[in-house]
Amino acid sequence: MQLVKVEDKRQVDAFHQLPYIIYKDDKNWVPPLRMMVEDVFNLKKNNALKKGNACRWVLYKNDELVGRIAAFHTSGYAGQFDQLTGGVGFFESIDDQEVANTLFDTAKAWLESEGMEAMDGPINLGENFFNWGLLVDGFMQQSYGMNYHPRYYQQLWENYGFQTYYQQFSYHLNITSPDLPERFWKIAAWMSKKPGYKFEHFRFKKCEKYITDFIEIYDKAWNKHDNYKRIDRQDLRDMISQSKLILEEEFIWFVYRDGKPIAFFMMIPDVNQLVKYFPSGKMNLLKLLRMLYLKRKKVINRCRVLVMGVVPEFQKSGIESAIFYQLRQVLLKKDWYDEMELSWVGDFNPKMISIFEAVGGKKMKTHLTLRYLFDRDKEFKRSSIIVD
């Protein structure tokens, strides 16, 4: 086998060509936009790289392209665990354990040389909203930013020695359905009109204000959990800037109590329902204009919830249900949206799982975040449960 570091245009092309080999007969797979993947490895586009490093490879066997992988680490992610932990992602391989082991060994050796003591995967170099987790259940067309994999990948990862650090569940529902739990909506309507609370949706013209509020809520909601890492303001700016053409202002909500931010909710249209019409994964001005045309034609009927957070003292107060009440009013107007994907919630967060089930969500997909400890004698610990 021949392992080649991705350093020139030829190998970048090979890196993007491989998924078309792996998924050539899989109608559920939607090719990611090439520019979005390349932005991950671009220091000028990905702020996370300024606090870390990344490397990627492609693998040939008998002159045939058979695998690829990327390895990376950032100071924000590595230092939050018992051991310095890097990441691997963008893994693709034929159904061959030797090929997979070669890729994993390569990533492990590089991460060790960078001072890491463990690796998580398949994860992304940046926020966990996108390209995070190994699909093991729910082999359907994935929404935008969600990983899709062949069924045999789980065996390749686990045979190497990766273990489940946590499970990620995705729920689906039609929030406008009259069959959703009546009691839930009564509580939601009551809570949304309670004195002292203000609900408002995002506006681009006040972007910096909402970024500040988002960070404040996020830090308070997550800083006691071992998956917490501080969000960089510039990362949020970049994400909003890169997604501006597809974001809907009324899909992002903030809640305030006596003027102080206490909760947020962020949802995006499922752009994969447009991307599938451009199977090359390459984008140009003409394709972009056609994509915008299709969006105006209301081709997208699904939206994806990216993240939701409530500061601890207001959890279990009904705030979450009140946010869904606001969204329901929006989607009743935008009635071409008939499916909402709540993705994803970790098994370490039973409170949010209960909310997704209370609103009528049905579990449809499961992804795994896996971990491999370089010291094979070290005790493996799963992610801790969020408690009150």
PDB file of C-alpha atoms in Angstrom, residues 68-356:
ATOM      1  CA  ARG A  68      -8.424   8.663   3.185  1.00  0.00           C
ATOM      2  CA  ILE A  69      -8.249  10.217   6.649  1.00  0.00           C
ATOM      3  CA  ALA A  70      -7.516  13.534   8.372  1.00  0.00           C
ATOM      4  CA  ALA A  71      -5.996  14.042  11.823  1.00  0.00           C
ATOM      5  CA  PHE A  72      -6.057  17.270  13.804  1.00  0.00           C
ATOM      6  CA  HIS A  73      -5.939  18.860  17.218  1.00  0.00           C
ATOM      7  CA  THR A  74      -6.836  22.207  18.740  1.00  0.00           C
ATOM      8  CA  SER A  75      -5.952  23.609  22.140  1.00  0.00           C
ATOM      9  CA  GLY A  76      -9.636  24.141  22.955  1.00  0.00           C
ATOM     10  CA  TYR A  77     -10.565  20.491  22.418  1.00  0.00           C
ATOM     11  CA  ALA A  78      -7.389  18.668  23.438  1.00  0.00           C
ATOM     12  CA  GLY A  79      -7.077  20.010  26.940  1.00  0.00           C
ATOM     13  CA  GLN A  80     -10.570  19.392  28.274  1.00  0.00           C
ATOM     14  CA  PHE A  81     -10.117  15.677  29.010  1.00  0.00           C
ATOM     15  CA  ASP A  82      -8.029  13.501  31.341  1.00  0.00           C
ATOM     16  CA  GLN A  83      -5.565  13.076  28.478  1.00  0.00           C
ATOM     17  CA  LEU A  84      -4.680  15.365  25.559  1.00  0.00           C
ATOM     18  CA  THR A  85      -7.101  14.295  22.863  1.00  0.00           C
ATOM     19  CA  GLY A  86      -6.918  14.957  19.149  1.00  0.00           C
ATOM     20  CA  GLY A  87      -9.352  14.039  16.431  1.00  0.00           C
ATOM     21  CA  VAL A  88      -9.712  12.072  13.233  1.00  0.00           C
ATOM     22  CA  GLY A  89     -12.296  12.729  10.591  1.00  0.00           C
ATOM     23  CA  PHE A  90     -13.188  12.653   6.906  1.00  0.00           C
ATOM     24  CA  PHE A  91     -12.415   8.932   7.070  1.00  0.00           C
ATOM     25  CA  GLU A  92     -13.407   6.874   4.050  1.00  0.00           C
ATOM     26  CA  SER A  93     -12.312   3.331   3.269  1.00  0.00           C
ATOM     27  CA  ILE A  94     -13.185   0.313   1.221  1.00  0.00           C
ATOM     28  CA  ASP A  95     -14.387  -2.675   3.252  1.00  0.00           C
ATOM     29  CA  ASP A  96     -10.888  -3.817   4.187  1.00  0.00           C
ATOM     30  CA  GLN A  97      -9.632  -3.869   7.777  1.00  0.00           C
ATOM     31  CA  GLU A  98      -5.994  -3.654   6.683  1.00  0.00           C
ATOM     32  CA  VAL A  99      -6.734  -0.446   4.801  1.00  0.00           C
ATOM     33  CA  ALA A 100      -8.614   1.025   7.777  1.00  0.00           C
ATOM     34  CA  ASN A 101      -5.862   0.017  10.221  1.00  0.00           C
ATOM     35  CA  THR A 102      -3.226   1.664   8.047  1.00  0.00           C
ATOM     36  CA  LEU A 103      -5.206   4.903   8.056  1.00  0.00           C
ATOM     37  CA  PHE A 104      -5.811   4.797  11.812  1.00  0.00           C
ATOM     38  CA  ASP A 105      -2.154   3.933  12.519  1.00  0.00           C
ATOM     39  CA  THR A 106      -1.052   6.886  10.411  1.00  0.00           C
ATOM     40  CA  ALA A 107      -3.354   9.294  12.220  1.00  0.00           C
ATOM     41  CA  LYS A 108      -2.307   7.909  15.613  1.00  0.00           C
ATOM     42  CA  ALA A 109       1.409   8.249  14.856  1.00  0.00           C
ATOM     43  CA  TRP A 110       0.982  11.842  13.686  1.00  0.00           C
ATOM     44  CA  LEU A 111      -1.124  12.808  16.697  1.00  0.00           C
ATOM     45  CA  GLU A 112       1.426  11.207  19.045  1.00  0.00           C
ATOM     46  CA  SER A 113       4.151  13.267  17.383  1.00  0.00           C
ATOM     47  CA  GLU A 114       2.009  16.343  18.109  1.00  0.00           C
ATOM     48  CA  GLY A 115       1.810  15.448  21.806  1.00  0.00           C
ATOM     49  CA  MET A 116      -1.654  13.858  21.852  1.00  0.00           C
ATOM     50  CA  GLU A 117      -2.554  10.864  24.033  1.00  0.00           C
ATOM     51  CA  ALA A 118      -5.887   9.848  22.484  1.00  0.00           C
ATOM     52  CA  MET A 119      -8.005  10.418  19.411  1.00  0.00           C
ATOM     53  CA  ASP A 120     -11.754  10.906  18.956  1.00  0.00           C
ATOM     54  CA  GLY A 121     -13.563  10.218  15.732  1.00  0.00           C
ATOM     55  CA  PRO A 122     -15.068  10.619  13.361  1.00  0.00           C
ATOM     56  CA  ILE A 123     -15.232  14.288  14.342  1.00  0.00           C
ATOM     57  CA  ASN A 124     -14.705  17.671  12.734  1.00  0.00           C
ATOM     58  CA  LEU A 125     -12.037  20.325  13.057  1.00  0.00           C
ATOM     59  CA  GLY A 126     -14.286  22.933  14.641  1.00  0.00           C
ATOM     60  CA  GLU A 127     -17.735  22.951  16.200  1.00  0.00           C
ATOM     61  CA  ASN A 128     -19.681  19.713  16.630  1.00  0.00           C
ATOM     62  CA  PHE A 129     -22.666  21.045  14.665  1.00  0.00           C
ATOM     63  CA  PHE A 130     -21.203  19.523  11.489  1.00  0.00           C
ATOM     64  CA  ASN A 131     -19.500  16.291  10.377  1.00  0.00           C
ATOM     65  CA  TRP A 132     -19.580  14.683  13.806  1.00  0.00           C
ATOM     66  CA  GLY A 133     -20.112  11.028  14.663  1.00  0.00           C
ATOM     67  CA  LEU A 134     -20.260   7.627  12.991  1.00  0.00           C
ATOM     68  CA  LEU A 135     -23.658   6.663  11.589  1.00  0.00           C
ATOM     69  CA  VAL A 136     -24.717   3.249  12.951  1.00  0.00           C
ATOM     70  CA  ASP A 137     -28.514   3.409  12.690  1.00  0.00           C
ATOM     71  CA  GLY A 138     -30.885   5.301  10.387  1.00  0.00           C
ATOM     72  CA  PHE A 139     -29.296   4.800   6.975  1.00  0.00           C
ATOM     73  CA  MET A 140     -31.381   7.393   5.159  1.00  0.00           C
ATOM     74  CA  GLN A 141     -30.497  10.600   3.353  1.00  0.00           C
ATOM     75  CA  GLN A 142     -28.786  12.756   5.952  1.00  0.00           C
ATOM     76  CA  SER A 143     -29.574  16.398   6.535  1.00  0.00           C
ATOM     77  CA  TYR A 144     -26.982  19.091   5.869  1.00  0.00           C
ATOM     78  CA  GLY A 145     -23.894  18.739   8.047  1.00  0.00           C
ATOM     79  CA  MET A 146     -24.731  15.236   9.303  1.00  0.00           C
ATOM     80  CA  ASN A 147     -22.328  12.377   8.596  1.00  0.00           C
ATOM     81  CA  TYR A 148     -23.418   9.461   6.419  1.00  0.00           C
ATOM     82  CA  HIS A 149     -21.478   6.176   6.297  1.00  0.00           C
ATOM     83  CA  PRO A 150     -21.680   2.602   5.003  1.00  0.00           C
ATOM     84  CA  ARG A 151     -22.853   0.011   7.524  1.00  0.00           C
ATOM     85  CA  TYR A 152     -19.459  -1.729   7.606  1.00  0.00           C
ATOM     86  CA  TYR A 153     -17.644   1.314   9.000  1.00  0.00           C
ATOM     87  CA  GLN A 154     -18.661   0.529  12.575  1.00  0.00           C
ATOM     88  CA  GLN A 155     -16.821  -2.786  12.404  1.00  0.00           C
ATOM     89  CA  LEU A 156     -13.705  -1.153  10.936  1.00  0.00           C
ATOM     90  CA  TRP A 157     -13.534   1.389  13.774  1.00  0.00           C
ATOM     91  CA  GLU A 158     -14.348  -1.007  16.602  1.00  0.00           C
ATOM     92  CA  ASN A 159     -12.027  -3.756  15.327  1.00  0.00           C
ATOM     93  CA  TYR A 160      -9.177  -1.261  15.520  1.00  0.00           C
ATOM     94  CA  GLY A 161     -10.002  -0.582  19.171  1.00  0.00           C
ATOM     95  CA  PHE A 162     -12.165   2.534  19.179  1.00  0.00           C
ATOM     96  CA  GLN A 163     -14.810   2.545  21.919  1.00  0.00           C
ATOM     97  CA  THR A 164     -18.038   4.510  22.212  1.00  0.00           C
ATOM     98  CA  TYR A 165     -17.451   7.720  24.135  1.00  0.00           C
ATOM     99  CA  TYR A 166     -21.089   8.762  23.698  1.00  0.00           C
ATOM    100  CA  GLN A 167     -24.071   8.145  21.455  1.00  0.00           C
ATOM    101  CA  GLN A 168     -25.754  10.899  19.423  1.00  0.00           C
ATOM    102  CA  PHE A 169     -29.490  10.659  18.724  1.00  0.00           C
ATOM    103  CA  SER A 170     -31.444  12.505  16.042  1.00  0.00           C
ATOM    104  CA  TYR A 171     -35.210  12.923  16.297  1.00  0.00           C
ATOM    105  CA  HIS A 172     -37.718  13.786  13.566  1.00  0.00           C
ATOM    106  CA  LEU A 173     -41.115  15.431  13.881  1.00  0.00           C
ATOM    107  CA  ASN A 174     -43.639  17.636  12.129  1.00  0.00           C
ATOM    108  CA  ILE A 175     -44.012  20.499  14.560  1.00  0.00           C
ATOM    109  CA  THR A 176     -47.204  21.711  12.843  1.00  0.00           C
ATOM    110  CA  SER A 177     -48.997  18.368  13.209  1.00  0.00           C
ATOM    111  CA  PRO A 178     -52.291  18.492  15.137  1.00  0.00           C
ATOM    112  CA  ASP A 179     -51.434  15.083  16.616  1.00  0.00           C
ATOM    113  CA  LEU A 180     -48.615  16.387  18.819  1.00  0.00           C
ATOM    114  CA  PRO A 181     -49.139  16.232  22.617  1.00  0.00           C
ATOM    115  CA  GLU A 182     -51.850  18.744  23.569  1.00  0.00           C
ATOM    116  CA  ARG A 183     -50.575  19.176  27.129  1.00  0.00           C
ATOM    117  CA  PHE A 184     -47.151  20.170  25.842  1.00  0.00           C
ATOM    118  CA  TRP A 185     -48.560  22.940  23.675  1.00  0.00           C
ATOM    119  CA  LYS A 186     -50.787  24.287  26.457  1.00  0.00           C
ATOM    120  CA  ILE A 187     -47.752  24.646  28.715  1.00  0.00           C
ATOM    121  CA  ALA A 188     -45.763  26.142  25.828  1.00  0.00           C
ATOM    122  CA  ALA A 189     -48.432  28.748  25.045  1.00  0.00           C
ATOM    123  CA  TRP A 190     -48.745  29.700  28.726  1.00  0.00           C
ATOM    124  CA  MET A 191     -44.984  29.985  29.169  1.00  0.00           C
ATOM    125  CA  SER A 192     -44.501  32.080  26.034  1.00  0.00           C
ATOM    126  CA  LYS A 193     -46.872  34.757  27.414  1.00  0.00           C
ATOM    127  CA  LYS A 194     -45.509  34.825  30.948  1.00  0.00           C
ATOM    128  CA  PRO A 195     -44.585  38.356  32.199  1.00  0.00           C
ATOM    129  CA  GLY A 196     -40.878  39.203  32.280  1.00  0.00           C
ATOM    130  CA  TYR A 197     -39.942  36.953  29.366  1.00  0.00           C
ATOM    131  CA  LYS A 198     -39.115  38.156  25.872  1.00  0.00           C
ATOM    132  CA  PHE A 199     -38.771  35.956  22.774  1.00  0.00           C
ATOM    133  CA  GLU A 200     -37.117  37.345  19.676  1.00  0.00           C
ATOM    134  CA  HIS A 201     -35.646  35.859  16.539  1.00  0.00           C
ATOM    135  CA  PHE A 202     -32.229  36.556  15.090  1.00  0.00           C
ATOM    136  CA  ARG A 203     -31.612  39.510  12.764  1.00  0.00           C
ATOM    137  CA  PHE A 204     -28.480  39.882  10.674  1.00  0.00           C
ATOM    138  CA  LYS A 205     -28.313  43.605  11.388  1.00  0.00           C
ATOM    139  CA  LYS A 206     -27.876  42.817  15.114  1.00  0.00           C
ATOM    140  CA  CYS A 207     -25.516  39.904  14.548  1.00  0.00           C
ATOM    141  CA  GLU A 208     -22.835  40.945  17.047  1.00  0.00           C
ATOM    142  CA  LYS A 209     -25.391  41.331  19.838  1.00  0.00           C
ATOM    143  CA  TYR A 210     -26.738  37.840  19.246  1.00  0.00           C
ATOM    144  CA  ILE A 211     -23.247  36.344  19.092  1.00  0.00           C
ATOM    145  CA  THR A 212     -22.526  37.885  22.504  1.00  0.00           C
ATOM    146  CA  ASP A 213     -25.807  36.554  23.905  1.00  0.00           C
ATOM    147  CA  PHE A 214     -25.181  33.096  22.391  1.00  0.00           C
ATOM    148  CA  ILE A 215     -21.748  32.819  23.998  1.00  0.00           C
ATOM    149  CA  GLU A 216     -23.074  33.943  27.393  1.00  0.00           C
ATOM    150  CA  ILE A 217     -25.875  31.362  27.355  1.00  0.00           C
ATOM    151  CA  TYR A 218     -23.659  28.598  26.000  1.00  0.00           C
ATOM    152  CA  ASP A 219     -20.980  29.127  28.645  1.00  0.00           C
ATOM    153  CA  LYS A 220     -23.500  29.042  31.496  1.00  0.00           C
ATOM    154  CA  ALA A 221     -25.363  26.022  30.093  1.00  0.00           C
ATOM    155  CA  TRP A 222     -22.346  23.819  29.315  1.00  0.00           C
ATOM    156  CA  ASN A 223     -19.314  24.857  31.355  1.00  0.00           C
ATOM    157  CA  LYS A 224     -19.722  22.076  33.938  1.00  0.00           C
ATOM    158  CA  HIS A 225     -19.765  19.255  31.410  1.00  0.00           C
ATOM    159  CA  ASP A 226     -16.677  17.445  30.144  1.00  0.00           C
ATOM    160  CA  ASN A 227     -17.692  18.046  26.507  1.00  0.00           C
ATOM    161  CA  TYR A 228     -17.644  21.793  27.064  1.00  0.00           C
ATOM    162  CA  LYS A 229     -15.217  23.956  25.168  1.00  0.00           C
ATOM    163  CA  ARG A 230     -15.356  27.710  24.933  1.00  0.00           C
ATOM    164  CA  ILE A 231     -16.780  28.951  21.634  1.00  0.00           C
ATOM    165  CA  ASP A 232     -14.673  31.467  19.769  1.00  0.00           C
ATOM    166  CA  ARG A 233     -16.533  34.593  18.666  1.00  0.00           C
ATOM    167  CA  GLN A 234     -14.779  34.560  15.292  1.00  0.00           C
ATOM    168  CA  ASP A 235     -15.855  30.938  14.688  1.00  0.00           C
ATOM    169  CA  LEU A 236     -19.474  32.027  15.072  1.00  0.00           C
ATOM    170  CA  ARG A 237     -18.933  35.030  12.806  1.00  0.00           C
ATOM    171  CA  ASP A 238     -17.421  32.751  10.163  1.00  0.00           C
ATOM    172  CA  MET A 239     -20.235  30.212  10.397  1.00  0.00           C
ATOM    173  CA  ILE A 240     -22.912  32.896  10.036  1.00  0.00           C
ATOM    174  CA  SER A 241     -21.065  34.575   7.176  1.00  0.00           C
ATOM    175  CA  GLN A 242     -20.590  31.305   5.276  1.00  0.00           C
ATOM    176  CA  SER A 243     -24.236  30.318   5.831  1.00  0.00           C
ATOM    177  CA  LYS A 244     -25.852  33.683   5.203  1.00  0.00           C
ATOM    178  CA  LEU A 245     -27.458  32.633   1.913  1.00  0.00           C
ATOM    179  CA  ILE A 246     -29.265  29.714   3.524  1.00  0.00           C
ATOM    180  CA  LEU A 247     -30.052  30.955   7.037  1.00  0.00           C
ATOM    181  CA  GLU A 248     -33.611  31.981   7.915  1.00  0.00           C
ATOM    182  CA  GLU A 249     -33.716  34.695  10.560  1.00  0.00           C
ATOM    183  CA  GLU A 250     -36.941  33.261  12.016  1.00  0.00           C
ATOM    184  CA  PHE A 251     -35.252  29.882  12.564  1.00  0.00           C
ATOM    185  CA  ILE A 252     -32.919  31.277  15.258  1.00  0.00           C
ATOM    186  CA  TRP A 253     -34.475  32.333  18.578  1.00  0.00           C
ATOM    187  CA  PHE A 254     -33.330  33.939  21.814  1.00  0.00           C
ATOM    188  CA  VAL A 255     -35.144  34.188  25.143  1.00  0.00           C
ATOM    189  CA  TYR A 256     -34.574  36.970  27.671  1.00  0.00           C
ATOM    190  CA  ARG A 257     -35.651  37.261  31.307  1.00  0.00           C
ATOM    191  CA  ASP A 258     -35.749  40.852  32.549  1.00  0.00           C
ATOM    192  CA  GLY A 259     -33.447  41.749  29.656  1.00  0.00           C
ATOM    193  CA  LYS A 260     -30.839  39.053  30.337  1.00  0.00           C
ATOM    194  CA  PRO A 261     -30.256  36.248  27.775  1.00  0.00           C
ATOM    195  CA  ILE A 262     -31.272  32.856  29.154  1.00  0.00           C
ATOM    196  CA  ALA A 263     -31.864  30.559  26.154  1.00  0.00           C
ATOM    197  CA  PHE A 264     -31.186  30.143  22.448  1.00  0.00           C
ATOM    198  CA  PHE A 265     -32.308  27.871  19.624  1.00  0.00           C
ATOM    199  CA  MET A 266     -30.724  27.540  16.183  1.00  0.00           C
ATOM    200  CA  MET A 267     -32.166  25.742  13.162  1.00  0.00           C
ATOM    201  CA  ILE A 268     -31.241  25.752   9.447  1.00  0.00           C
ATOM    202  CA  PRO A 269     -32.970  24.577   6.262  1.00  0.00           C
ATOM    203  CA  ASP A 270     -31.744  21.178   5.058  1.00  0.00           C
ATOM    204  CA  VAL A 271     -29.566  22.379   2.201  1.00  0.00           C
ATOM    205  CA  ASN A 272     -28.775  18.772   1.256  1.00  0.00           C
ATOM    206  CA  GLN A 273     -32.152  18.780  -0.466  1.00  0.00           C
ATOM    207  CA  LEU A 274     -30.596  21.306  -2.859  1.00  0.00           C
ATOM    208  CA  VAL A 275     -27.024  19.976  -2.910  1.00  0.00           C
ATOM    209  CA  LYS A 276     -28.200  16.611  -4.233  1.00  0.00           C
ATOM    210  CA  TYR A 277     -28.993  18.319  -7.545  1.00  0.00           C
ATOM    211  CA  PHE A 278     -25.270  19.109  -7.928  1.00  0.00           C
ATOM    212  CA  PRO A 279     -23.623  15.667  -7.635  1.00  0.00           C
ATOM    213  CA  SER A 280     -20.124  16.867  -8.543  1.00  0.00           C
ATOM    214  CA  GLY A 281     -19.858  18.675  -5.198  1.00  0.00           C
ATOM    215  CA  LYS A 282     -18.298  21.620  -7.019  1.00  0.00           C
ATOM    216  CA  MET A 283     -19.934  25.029  -6.930  1.00  0.00           C
ATOM    217  CA  ASN A 284     -19.710  27.995  -9.286  1.00  0.00           C
ATOM    218  CA  LEU A 285     -21.767  31.139  -9.816  1.00  0.00           C
ATOM    219  CA  LEU A 286     -24.230  29.462 -12.200  1.00  0.00           C
ATOM    220  CA  LYS A 287     -24.810  26.570  -9.797  1.00  0.00           C
ATOM    221  CA  LEU A 288     -25.165  28.961  -6.883  1.00  0.00           C
ATOM    222  CA  LEU A 289     -27.835  30.922  -8.740  1.00  0.00           C
ATOM    223  CA  ARG A 290     -29.663  27.703  -9.568  1.00  0.00           C
ATOM    224  CA  MET A 291     -29.470  26.648  -5.924  1.00  0.00           C
ATOM    225  CA  LEU A 292     -31.028  29.942  -4.840  1.00  0.00           C
ATOM    226  CA  TYR A 293     -33.709  29.484  -7.484  1.00  0.00           C
ATOM    227  CA  LEU A 294     -34.550  26.024  -6.154  1.00  0.00           C
ATOM    228  CA  LYS A 295     -34.680  27.426  -2.618  1.00  0.00           C
ATOM    229  CA  ARG A 296     -37.210  30.061  -3.719  1.00  0.00           C
ATOM    230  CA  LYS A 297     -39.214  27.289  -5.401  1.00  0.00           C
ATOM    231  CA  LYS A 298     -39.538  25.760  -1.929  1.00  0.00           C
ATOM    232  CA  VAL A 299     -37.773  22.517  -2.783  1.00  0.00           C
ATOM    233  CA  ILE A 300     -36.583  22.253   0.829  1.00  0.00           C
ATOM    234  CA  ASN A 301     -39.217  20.768   3.136  1.00  0.00           C
ATOM    235  CA  ARG A 302     -36.986  19.795   6.057  1.00  0.00           C
ATOM    236  CA  CYS A 303     -35.086  21.879   8.592  1.00  0.00           C
ATOM    237  CA  ARG A 304     -32.413  20.784  11.017  1.00  0.00           C
ATOM    238  CA  VAL A 305     -32.009  21.912  14.609  1.00  0.00           C
ATOM    239  CA  LEU A 306     -28.319  22.581  15.239  1.00  0.00           C
ATOM    240  CA  VAL A 307     -28.172  23.569  18.887  1.00  0.00           C
ATOM    241  CA  MET A 308     -30.315  24.577  21.829  1.00  0.00           C
ATOM    242  CA  GLY A 309     -29.219  25.875  25.205  1.00  0.00           C
ATOM    243  CA  VAL A 310     -30.810  27.091  28.435  1.00  0.00           C
ATOM    244  CA  VAL A 311     -28.930  28.511  31.424  1.00  0.00           C
ATOM    245  CA  PRO A 312     -29.209  26.128  34.410  1.00  0.00           C
ATOM    246  CA  GLU A 313     -31.550  28.159  36.646  1.00  0.00           C
ATOM    247  CA  PHE A 314     -34.201  28.222  33.902  1.00  0.00           C
ATOM    248  CA  GLN A 315     -33.982  24.595  32.862  1.00  0.00           C
ATOM    249  CA  LYS A 316     -37.186  22.654  33.573  1.00  0.00           C
ATOM    250  CA  SER A 317     -39.098  25.937  33.669  1.00  0.00           C
ATOM    251  CA  GLY A 318     -40.863  25.347  30.364  1.00  0.00           C
ATOM    252  CA  ILE A 319     -38.597  27.680  28.370  1.00  0.00           C
ATOM    253  CA  GLU A 320     -37.742  24.923  25.898  1.00  0.00           C
ATOM    254  CA  SER A 321     -41.397  24.255  25.130  1.00  0.00           C
ATOM    255  CA  ALA A 322     -42.053  27.990  24.729  1.00  0.00           C
ATOM    256  CA  ILE A 323     -39.318  28.185  22.089  1.00  0.00           C
ATOM    257  CA  PHE A 324     -40.995  25.378  20.178  1.00  0.00           C
ATOM    258  CA  TYR A 325     -44.233  27.340  20.439  1.00  0.00           C
ATOM    259  CA  GLN A 326     -42.582  30.316  18.684  1.00  0.00           C
ATOM    260  CA  LEU A 327     -41.218  28.017  15.988  1.00  0.00           C
ATOM    261  CA  ARG A 328     -44.596  26.439  15.475  1.00  0.00           C
ATOM    262  CA  GLN A 329     -46.070  29.833  14.599  1.00  0.00           C
ATOM    263  CA  VAL A 330     -43.260  30.391  12.078  1.00  0.00           C
ATOM    264  CA  LEU A 331     -43.675  26.990  10.439  1.00  0.00           C
ATOM    265  CA  LEU A 332     -47.435  27.351  10.222  1.00  0.00           C
ATOM    266  CA  LYS A 333     -46.695  30.307   7.935  1.00  0.00           C
ATOM    267  CA  LYS A 334     -43.900  28.496   6.068  1.00  0.00           C
ATOM    268  CA  ASP A 335     -46.065  25.448   5.515  1.00  0.00           C
ATOM    269  CA  TRP A 336     -43.827  23.883   2.874  1.00  0.00           C
ATOM    270  CA  TYR A 337     -41.626  22.747   5.775  1.00  0.00           C
ATOM    271  CA  ASP A 338     -43.214  19.516   7.007  1.00  0.00           C
ATOM    272  CA  GLU A 339     -40.297  17.879   8.828  1.00  0.00           C
ATOM    273  CA  MET A 340     -37.957  19.023  11.566  1.00  0.00           C
ATOM    274  CA  GLU A 341     -34.835  17.089  12.452  1.00  0.00           C
ATOM    275  CA  LEU A 342     -33.598  17.542  16.005  1.00  0.00           C
ATOM    276  CA  SER A 343     -29.951  16.622  15.616  1.00  0.00           C
ATOM    277  CA  TRP A 344     -28.163  15.804  17.565  1.00  0.00           C
ATOM    278  CA  VAL A 345     -28.512  15.194  21.299  1.00  0.00           C
ATOM    279  CA  GLY A 346     -25.960  13.137  23.238  1.00  0.00           C
ATOM    280  CA  ASP A 347     -26.866  10.255  25.523  1.00  0.00           C
ATOM    281  CA  PHE A 348     -25.145  12.324  28.243  1.00  0.00           C
ATOM    282  CA  ASN A 349     -28.034  14.811  28.088  1.00  0.00           C
ATOM    283  CA  PRO A 350     -31.188  13.002  29.311  1.00  0.00           C
ATOM    284  CA  LYS A 351     -32.987  16.312  29.967  1.00  0.00           C
ATOM    285  CA  MET A 352     -32.845  17.323  26.306  1.00  0.00           C
ATOM    286  CA  ILE A 353     -33.796  13.811  25.202  1.00  0.00           C
ATOM    287  CA  SER A 354     -36.907  14.113  27.375  1.00  0.00           C
ATOM    288  CA  ILE A 355     -37.772  17.441  25.734  1.00  0.00           C
ATOM    289  CA  PHE A 356     -37.382  16.043  22.226  1.00  0.00           C
TER     290      PHE A 356
END
